[in-house]
Short mmCIF file of C-alpha atoms in Angstrom, two decimals:
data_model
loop_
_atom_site.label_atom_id
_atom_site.label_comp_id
_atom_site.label_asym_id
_atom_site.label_seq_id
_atom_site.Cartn_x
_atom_site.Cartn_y
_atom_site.Cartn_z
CA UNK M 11 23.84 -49.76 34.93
CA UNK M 12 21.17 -50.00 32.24
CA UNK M 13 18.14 -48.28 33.24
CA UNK M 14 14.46 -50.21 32.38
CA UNK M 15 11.36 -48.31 31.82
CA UNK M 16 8.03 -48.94 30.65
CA UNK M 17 7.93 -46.68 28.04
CA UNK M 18 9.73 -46.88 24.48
CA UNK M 19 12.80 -44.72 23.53
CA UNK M 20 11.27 -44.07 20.13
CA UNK M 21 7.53 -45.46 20.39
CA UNK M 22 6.55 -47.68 17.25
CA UNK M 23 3.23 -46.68 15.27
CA UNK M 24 2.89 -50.08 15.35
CA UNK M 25 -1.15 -51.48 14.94
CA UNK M 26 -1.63 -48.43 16.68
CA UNK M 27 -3.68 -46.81 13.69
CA UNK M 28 -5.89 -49.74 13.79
CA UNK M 29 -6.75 -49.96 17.49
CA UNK M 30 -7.80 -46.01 17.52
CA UNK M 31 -9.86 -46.00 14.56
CA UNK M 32 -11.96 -48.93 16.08
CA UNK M 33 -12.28 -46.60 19.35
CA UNK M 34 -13.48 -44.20 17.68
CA UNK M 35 -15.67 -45.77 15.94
CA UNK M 36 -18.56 -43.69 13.81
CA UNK M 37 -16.60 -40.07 14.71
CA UNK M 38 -13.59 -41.39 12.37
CA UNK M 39 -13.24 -40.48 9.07
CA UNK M 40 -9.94 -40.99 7.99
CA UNK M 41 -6.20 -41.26 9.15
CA UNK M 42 -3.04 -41.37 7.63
CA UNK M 43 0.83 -40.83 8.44
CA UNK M 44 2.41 -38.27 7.49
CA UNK M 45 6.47 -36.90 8.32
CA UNK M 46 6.47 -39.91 10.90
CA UNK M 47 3.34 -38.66 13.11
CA UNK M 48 0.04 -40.81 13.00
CA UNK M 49 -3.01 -37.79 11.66
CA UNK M 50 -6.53 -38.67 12.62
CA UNK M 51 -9.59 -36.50 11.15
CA UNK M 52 -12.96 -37.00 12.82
CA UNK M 53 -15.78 -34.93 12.76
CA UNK M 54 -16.44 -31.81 14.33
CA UNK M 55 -19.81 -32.85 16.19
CA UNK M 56 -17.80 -35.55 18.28
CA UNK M 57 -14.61 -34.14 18.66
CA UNK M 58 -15.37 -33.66 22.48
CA UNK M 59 -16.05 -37.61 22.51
CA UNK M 60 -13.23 -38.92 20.47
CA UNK M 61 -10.75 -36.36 22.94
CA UNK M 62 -12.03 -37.83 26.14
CA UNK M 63 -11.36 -41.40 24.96
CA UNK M 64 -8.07 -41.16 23.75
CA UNK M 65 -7.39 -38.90 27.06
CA UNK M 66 -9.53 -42.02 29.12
CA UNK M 67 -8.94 -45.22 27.62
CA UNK M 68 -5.69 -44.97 25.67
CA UNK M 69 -3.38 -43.08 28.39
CA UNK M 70 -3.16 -39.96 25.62
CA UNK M 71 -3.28 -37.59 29.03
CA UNK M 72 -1.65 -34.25 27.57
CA UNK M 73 -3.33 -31.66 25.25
CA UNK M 74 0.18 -29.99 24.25
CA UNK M 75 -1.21 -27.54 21.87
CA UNK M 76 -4.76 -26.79 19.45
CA UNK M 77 -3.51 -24.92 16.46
CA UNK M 78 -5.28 -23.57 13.52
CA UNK M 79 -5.31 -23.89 9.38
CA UNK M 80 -7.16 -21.52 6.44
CA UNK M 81 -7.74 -23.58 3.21
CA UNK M 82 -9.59 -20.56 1.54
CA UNK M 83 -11.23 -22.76 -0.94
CA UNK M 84 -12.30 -25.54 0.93
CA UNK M 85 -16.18 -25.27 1.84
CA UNK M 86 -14.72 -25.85 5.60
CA UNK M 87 -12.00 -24.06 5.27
CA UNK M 88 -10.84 -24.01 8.38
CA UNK M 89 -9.37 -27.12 10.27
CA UNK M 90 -8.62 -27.22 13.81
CA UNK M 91 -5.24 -29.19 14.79
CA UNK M 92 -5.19 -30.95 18.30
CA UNK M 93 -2.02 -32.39 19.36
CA UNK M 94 -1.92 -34.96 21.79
CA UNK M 95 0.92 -36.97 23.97
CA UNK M 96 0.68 -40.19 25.78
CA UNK M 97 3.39 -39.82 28.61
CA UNK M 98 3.07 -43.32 29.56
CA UNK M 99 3.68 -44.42 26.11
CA UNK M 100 5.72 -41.34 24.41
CA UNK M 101 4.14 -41.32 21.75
CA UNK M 102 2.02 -38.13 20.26
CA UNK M 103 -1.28 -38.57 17.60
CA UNK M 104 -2.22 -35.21 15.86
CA UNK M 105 -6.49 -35.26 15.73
CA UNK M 106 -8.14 -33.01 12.99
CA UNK M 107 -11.65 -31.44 12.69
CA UNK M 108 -12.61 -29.26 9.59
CA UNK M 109 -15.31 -26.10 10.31
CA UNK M 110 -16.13 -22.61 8.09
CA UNK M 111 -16.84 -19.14 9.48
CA UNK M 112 -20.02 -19.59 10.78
CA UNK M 113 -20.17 -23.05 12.94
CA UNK M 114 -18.90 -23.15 15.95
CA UNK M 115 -16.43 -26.00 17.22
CA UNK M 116 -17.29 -28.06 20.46
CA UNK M 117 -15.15 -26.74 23.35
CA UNK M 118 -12.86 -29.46 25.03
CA UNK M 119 -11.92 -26.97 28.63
CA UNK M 120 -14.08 -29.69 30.12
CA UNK M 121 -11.11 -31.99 29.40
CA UNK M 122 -8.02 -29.94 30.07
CA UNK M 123 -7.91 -26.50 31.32
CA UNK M 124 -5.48 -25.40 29.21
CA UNK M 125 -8.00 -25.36 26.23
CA UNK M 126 -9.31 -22.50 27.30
CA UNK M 127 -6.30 -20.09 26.19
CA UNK M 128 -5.42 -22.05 23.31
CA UNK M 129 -8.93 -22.66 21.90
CA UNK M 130 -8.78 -18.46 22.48
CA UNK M 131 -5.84 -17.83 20.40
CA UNK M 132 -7.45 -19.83 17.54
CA UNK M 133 -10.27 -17.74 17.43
CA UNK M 134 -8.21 -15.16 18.04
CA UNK M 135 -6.53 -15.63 14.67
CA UNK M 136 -8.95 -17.57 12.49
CA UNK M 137 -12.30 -16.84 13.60
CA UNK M 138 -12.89 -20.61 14.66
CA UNK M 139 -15.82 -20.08 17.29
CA UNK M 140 -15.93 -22.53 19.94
CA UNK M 141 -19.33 -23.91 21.36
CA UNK M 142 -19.47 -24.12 25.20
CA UNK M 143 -15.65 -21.87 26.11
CA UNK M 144 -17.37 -19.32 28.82
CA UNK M 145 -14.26 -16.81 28.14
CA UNK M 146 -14.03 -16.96 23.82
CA UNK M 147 -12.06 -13.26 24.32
CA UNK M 148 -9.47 -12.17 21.81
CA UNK M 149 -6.01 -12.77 23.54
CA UNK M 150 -3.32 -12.15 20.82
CA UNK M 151 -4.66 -8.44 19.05
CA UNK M 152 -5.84 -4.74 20.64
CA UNK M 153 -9.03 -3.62 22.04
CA UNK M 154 -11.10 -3.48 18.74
CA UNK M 155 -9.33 -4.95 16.54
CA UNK M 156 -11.40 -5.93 13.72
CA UNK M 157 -10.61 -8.85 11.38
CA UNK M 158 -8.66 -11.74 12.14
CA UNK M 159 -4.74 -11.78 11.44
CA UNK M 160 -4.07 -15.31 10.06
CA UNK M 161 -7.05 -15.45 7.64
CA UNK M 162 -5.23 -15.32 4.06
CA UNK M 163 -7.75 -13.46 3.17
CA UNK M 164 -6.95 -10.85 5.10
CA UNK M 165 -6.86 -7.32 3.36
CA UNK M 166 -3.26 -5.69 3.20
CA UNK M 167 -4.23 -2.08 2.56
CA UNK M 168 -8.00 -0.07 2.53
CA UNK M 169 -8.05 -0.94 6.51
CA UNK M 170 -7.61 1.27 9.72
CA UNK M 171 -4.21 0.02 12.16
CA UNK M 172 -4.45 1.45 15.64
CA UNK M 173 -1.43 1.65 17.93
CA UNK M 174 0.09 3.43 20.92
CA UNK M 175 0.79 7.23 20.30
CA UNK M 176 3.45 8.56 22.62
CA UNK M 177 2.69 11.94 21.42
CA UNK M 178 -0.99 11.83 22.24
CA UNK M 179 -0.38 9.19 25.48
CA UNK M 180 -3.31 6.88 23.65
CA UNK M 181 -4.15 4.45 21.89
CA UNK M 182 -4.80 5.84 17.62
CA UNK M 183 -6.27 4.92 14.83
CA UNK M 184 -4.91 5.46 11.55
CA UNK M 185 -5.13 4.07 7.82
CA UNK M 186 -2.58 0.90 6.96
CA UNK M 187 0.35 2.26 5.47
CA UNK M 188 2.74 -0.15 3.92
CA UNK M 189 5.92 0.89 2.39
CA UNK M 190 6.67 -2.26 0.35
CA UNK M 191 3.38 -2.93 -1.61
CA UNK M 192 2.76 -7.04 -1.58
CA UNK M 193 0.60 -7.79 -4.05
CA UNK M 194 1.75 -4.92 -6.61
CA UNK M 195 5.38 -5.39 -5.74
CA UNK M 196 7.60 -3.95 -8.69
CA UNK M 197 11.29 -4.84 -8.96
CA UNK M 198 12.22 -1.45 -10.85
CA UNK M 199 10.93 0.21 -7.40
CA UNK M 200 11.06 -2.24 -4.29
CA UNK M 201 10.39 0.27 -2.27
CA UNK M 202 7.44 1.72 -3.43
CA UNK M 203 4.90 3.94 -1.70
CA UNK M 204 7.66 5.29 0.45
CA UNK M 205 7.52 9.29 0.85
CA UNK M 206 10.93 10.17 2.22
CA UNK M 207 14.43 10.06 0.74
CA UNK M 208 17.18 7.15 1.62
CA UNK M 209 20.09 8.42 3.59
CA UNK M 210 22.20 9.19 0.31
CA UNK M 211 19.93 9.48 -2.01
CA UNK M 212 19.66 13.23 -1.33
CA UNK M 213 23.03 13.78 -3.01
CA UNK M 214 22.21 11.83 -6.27
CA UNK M 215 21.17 14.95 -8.04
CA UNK M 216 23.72 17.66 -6.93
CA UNK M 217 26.11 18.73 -9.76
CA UNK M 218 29.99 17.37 -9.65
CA UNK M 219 32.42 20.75 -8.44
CA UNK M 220 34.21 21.74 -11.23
CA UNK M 221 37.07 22.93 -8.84
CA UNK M 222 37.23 21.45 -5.56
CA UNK M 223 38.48 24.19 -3.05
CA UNK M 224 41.36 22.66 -1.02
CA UNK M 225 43.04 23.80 2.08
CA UNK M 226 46.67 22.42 1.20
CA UNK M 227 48.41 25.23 2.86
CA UNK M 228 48.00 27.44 5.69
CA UNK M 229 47.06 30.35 3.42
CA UNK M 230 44.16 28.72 2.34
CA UNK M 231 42.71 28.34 5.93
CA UNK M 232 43.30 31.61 7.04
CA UNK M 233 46.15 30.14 9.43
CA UNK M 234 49.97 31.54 9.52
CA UNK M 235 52.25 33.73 11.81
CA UNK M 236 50.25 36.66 10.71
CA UNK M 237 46.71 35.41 12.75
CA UNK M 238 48.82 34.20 15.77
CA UNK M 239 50.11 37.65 16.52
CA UNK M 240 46.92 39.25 16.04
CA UNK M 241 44.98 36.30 17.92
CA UNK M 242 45.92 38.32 21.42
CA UNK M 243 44.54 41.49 20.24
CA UNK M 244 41.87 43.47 22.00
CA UNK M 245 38.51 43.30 19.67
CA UNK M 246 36.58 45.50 21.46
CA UNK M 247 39.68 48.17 21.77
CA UNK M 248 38.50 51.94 21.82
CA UNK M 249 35.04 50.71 23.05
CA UNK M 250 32.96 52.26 26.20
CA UNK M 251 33.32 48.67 28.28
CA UNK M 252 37.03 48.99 27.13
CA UNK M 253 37.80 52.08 28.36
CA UNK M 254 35.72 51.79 31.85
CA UNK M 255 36.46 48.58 32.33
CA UNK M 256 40.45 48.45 32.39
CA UNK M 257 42.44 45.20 32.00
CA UNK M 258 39.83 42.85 30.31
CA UNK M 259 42.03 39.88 31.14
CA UNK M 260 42.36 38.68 34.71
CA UNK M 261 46.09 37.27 35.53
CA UNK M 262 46.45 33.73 36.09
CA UNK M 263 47.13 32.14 39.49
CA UNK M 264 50.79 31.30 40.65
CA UNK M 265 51.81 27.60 40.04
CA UNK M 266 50.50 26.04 43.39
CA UNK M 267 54.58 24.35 43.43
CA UNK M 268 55.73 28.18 44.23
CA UNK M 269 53.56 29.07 47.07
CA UNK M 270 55.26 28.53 50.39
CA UNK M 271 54.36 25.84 52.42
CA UNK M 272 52.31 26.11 55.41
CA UNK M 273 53.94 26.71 59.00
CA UNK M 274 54.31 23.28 61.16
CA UNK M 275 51.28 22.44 63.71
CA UNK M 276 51.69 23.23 67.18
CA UNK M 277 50.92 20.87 69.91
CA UNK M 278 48.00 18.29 69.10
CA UNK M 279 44.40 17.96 67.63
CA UNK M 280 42.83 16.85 71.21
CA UNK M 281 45.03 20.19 72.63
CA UNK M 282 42.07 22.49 71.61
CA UNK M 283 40.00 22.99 74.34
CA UNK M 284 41.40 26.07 75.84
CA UNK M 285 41.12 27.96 71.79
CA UNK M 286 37.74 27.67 72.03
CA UNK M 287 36.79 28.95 75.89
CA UNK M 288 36.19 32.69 76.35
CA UNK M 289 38.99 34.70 77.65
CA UNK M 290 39.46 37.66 79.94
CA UNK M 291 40.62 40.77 77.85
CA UNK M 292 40.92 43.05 80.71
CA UNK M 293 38.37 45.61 79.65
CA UNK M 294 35.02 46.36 81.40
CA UNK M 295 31.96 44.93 80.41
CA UNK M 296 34.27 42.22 78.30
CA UNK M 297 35.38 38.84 78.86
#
């Protein structure tokens, strides 16, 4: 039985570029496709505007995700990504804003509250700032962490790196140590910086053995008739604990299968009551 619903298998893109750039009106600034999604770039001042319209007036009712982009040398190098899904219509729109280090973003938790913790990983990461998000905490890196992570700019080595010391049962700071050197990275040594050997290294210099001792035969080990008969020898003979202490050796147990077996029960298990009453002996002051 063929199932009908309102909304499209695979939606069409169909005059849909069209109809949301005239909704958007003055905040549009340009929109393209791109690896089959529909990419709309508006400015940052009306971001919160253009969001609420396509969430209002064009059934685009799920913020699925605000990500976050470093172009180093753009004068805004930072653009904010907000991706956007229209249940009614599956179909998805990606919405772009551009911003730099220093100017904040308009916050859209008035719109969904899920903004809030990814508008907080973005400045997490970046640096993005966003104007009017009442909890813009770090949610991704440590207490004090300084710097953000996904800025390409980002240092490799000169920096402190704090972690968890289960020696000290806190929380240490120490300088970034990095065994494989990015930006100087030499192919004679790939592995450069690092101050202890390889597992196998540590035999590389060692000399060859000229001649190999071998332990082909029992002479060689020490082994023979000769050490068995002398393995049951007293070490310690003619010594003070020798002498006072007799036989060192204790003699082994007989095999349990020579021991005679125990005499037969008499009468029965509830037949006990009398064994354990007193009885007269016969002698005064007993009984």
């Amino acid at each position: 039985m063929a199932v009908i619903h309102s909304a499209p298998r695979i939606a069409s893109h169909d005059g849909v570029a069209a109809t949301l750039e005239q909704a958007l009106g003055a905040h549009h600034l340009r929109s393209h496709e791109e690896h089959g999604e529909l990419i709309f770039t508006v400015a940052r001042e009306g971001i919160e505007d253009v969001l609420r319209t396509l969430r209002d007036e064009h059934q685009y009712q799920q913020l699925m995700e605000i990500a976050g982009v470093d172009f180093p040398s753009r004068a805004e190098r930072f653009e904010v990504v907000y991706m956007l899904l229209s249940v009614t219509k599956n179909h998805r729109i990606i919405v772009k804003t551009s911003t730099d280090e220093n100017t904040p973003v308009p916050s859209v938790t008035s719109l969904w509250y899920n903004a809030g913790w990814l508008e907080r990983e973005v400045f997490d990461l970046y640096g993005v700032v966003f104007d009017g998000n009442t909890d813009l905490r770090r949610i991704l890196t440590d207490y004090g962490f300084e710097g953000h992570p996904f800025r390409k700019d980002f240092p490799l080595t000169g920096y402190i790196e704090l972690r968890y010391s289960e020696d000290e049962k806190r929380v240490v700071y120490e300088p970034v140590e990095l065994a494989q050197d990015l930006r100087q990275f030499d192919f004679m040594s790939p592995w450069e910086g690092a101050d202890y050997v390889l597992p196998g290294d540590e035999k590389a210099d060692t000399p060859p053995v000229d001649e190999p001792k071998v332990t082909d035969s029992p002479a060689d080990t020490g082994a023979g008739a000769d050490t068995d008969e002398k393995a049951d020898d007293k070490v310690s003979a003619g010594s003070p604990a020798e002498e006072d202490g007799g036989d060192y050796r204790t003699p082994p147990p007989d095999p349990t299968e020579d021991r005679p077996d125990r005499a037969k029960r008499k009468g029965k298990t509830t037949d006990t009551k009398a064994a354990t009453e007193p009885q007269a002996t016969g002698g005064k002051g007993e009984s």
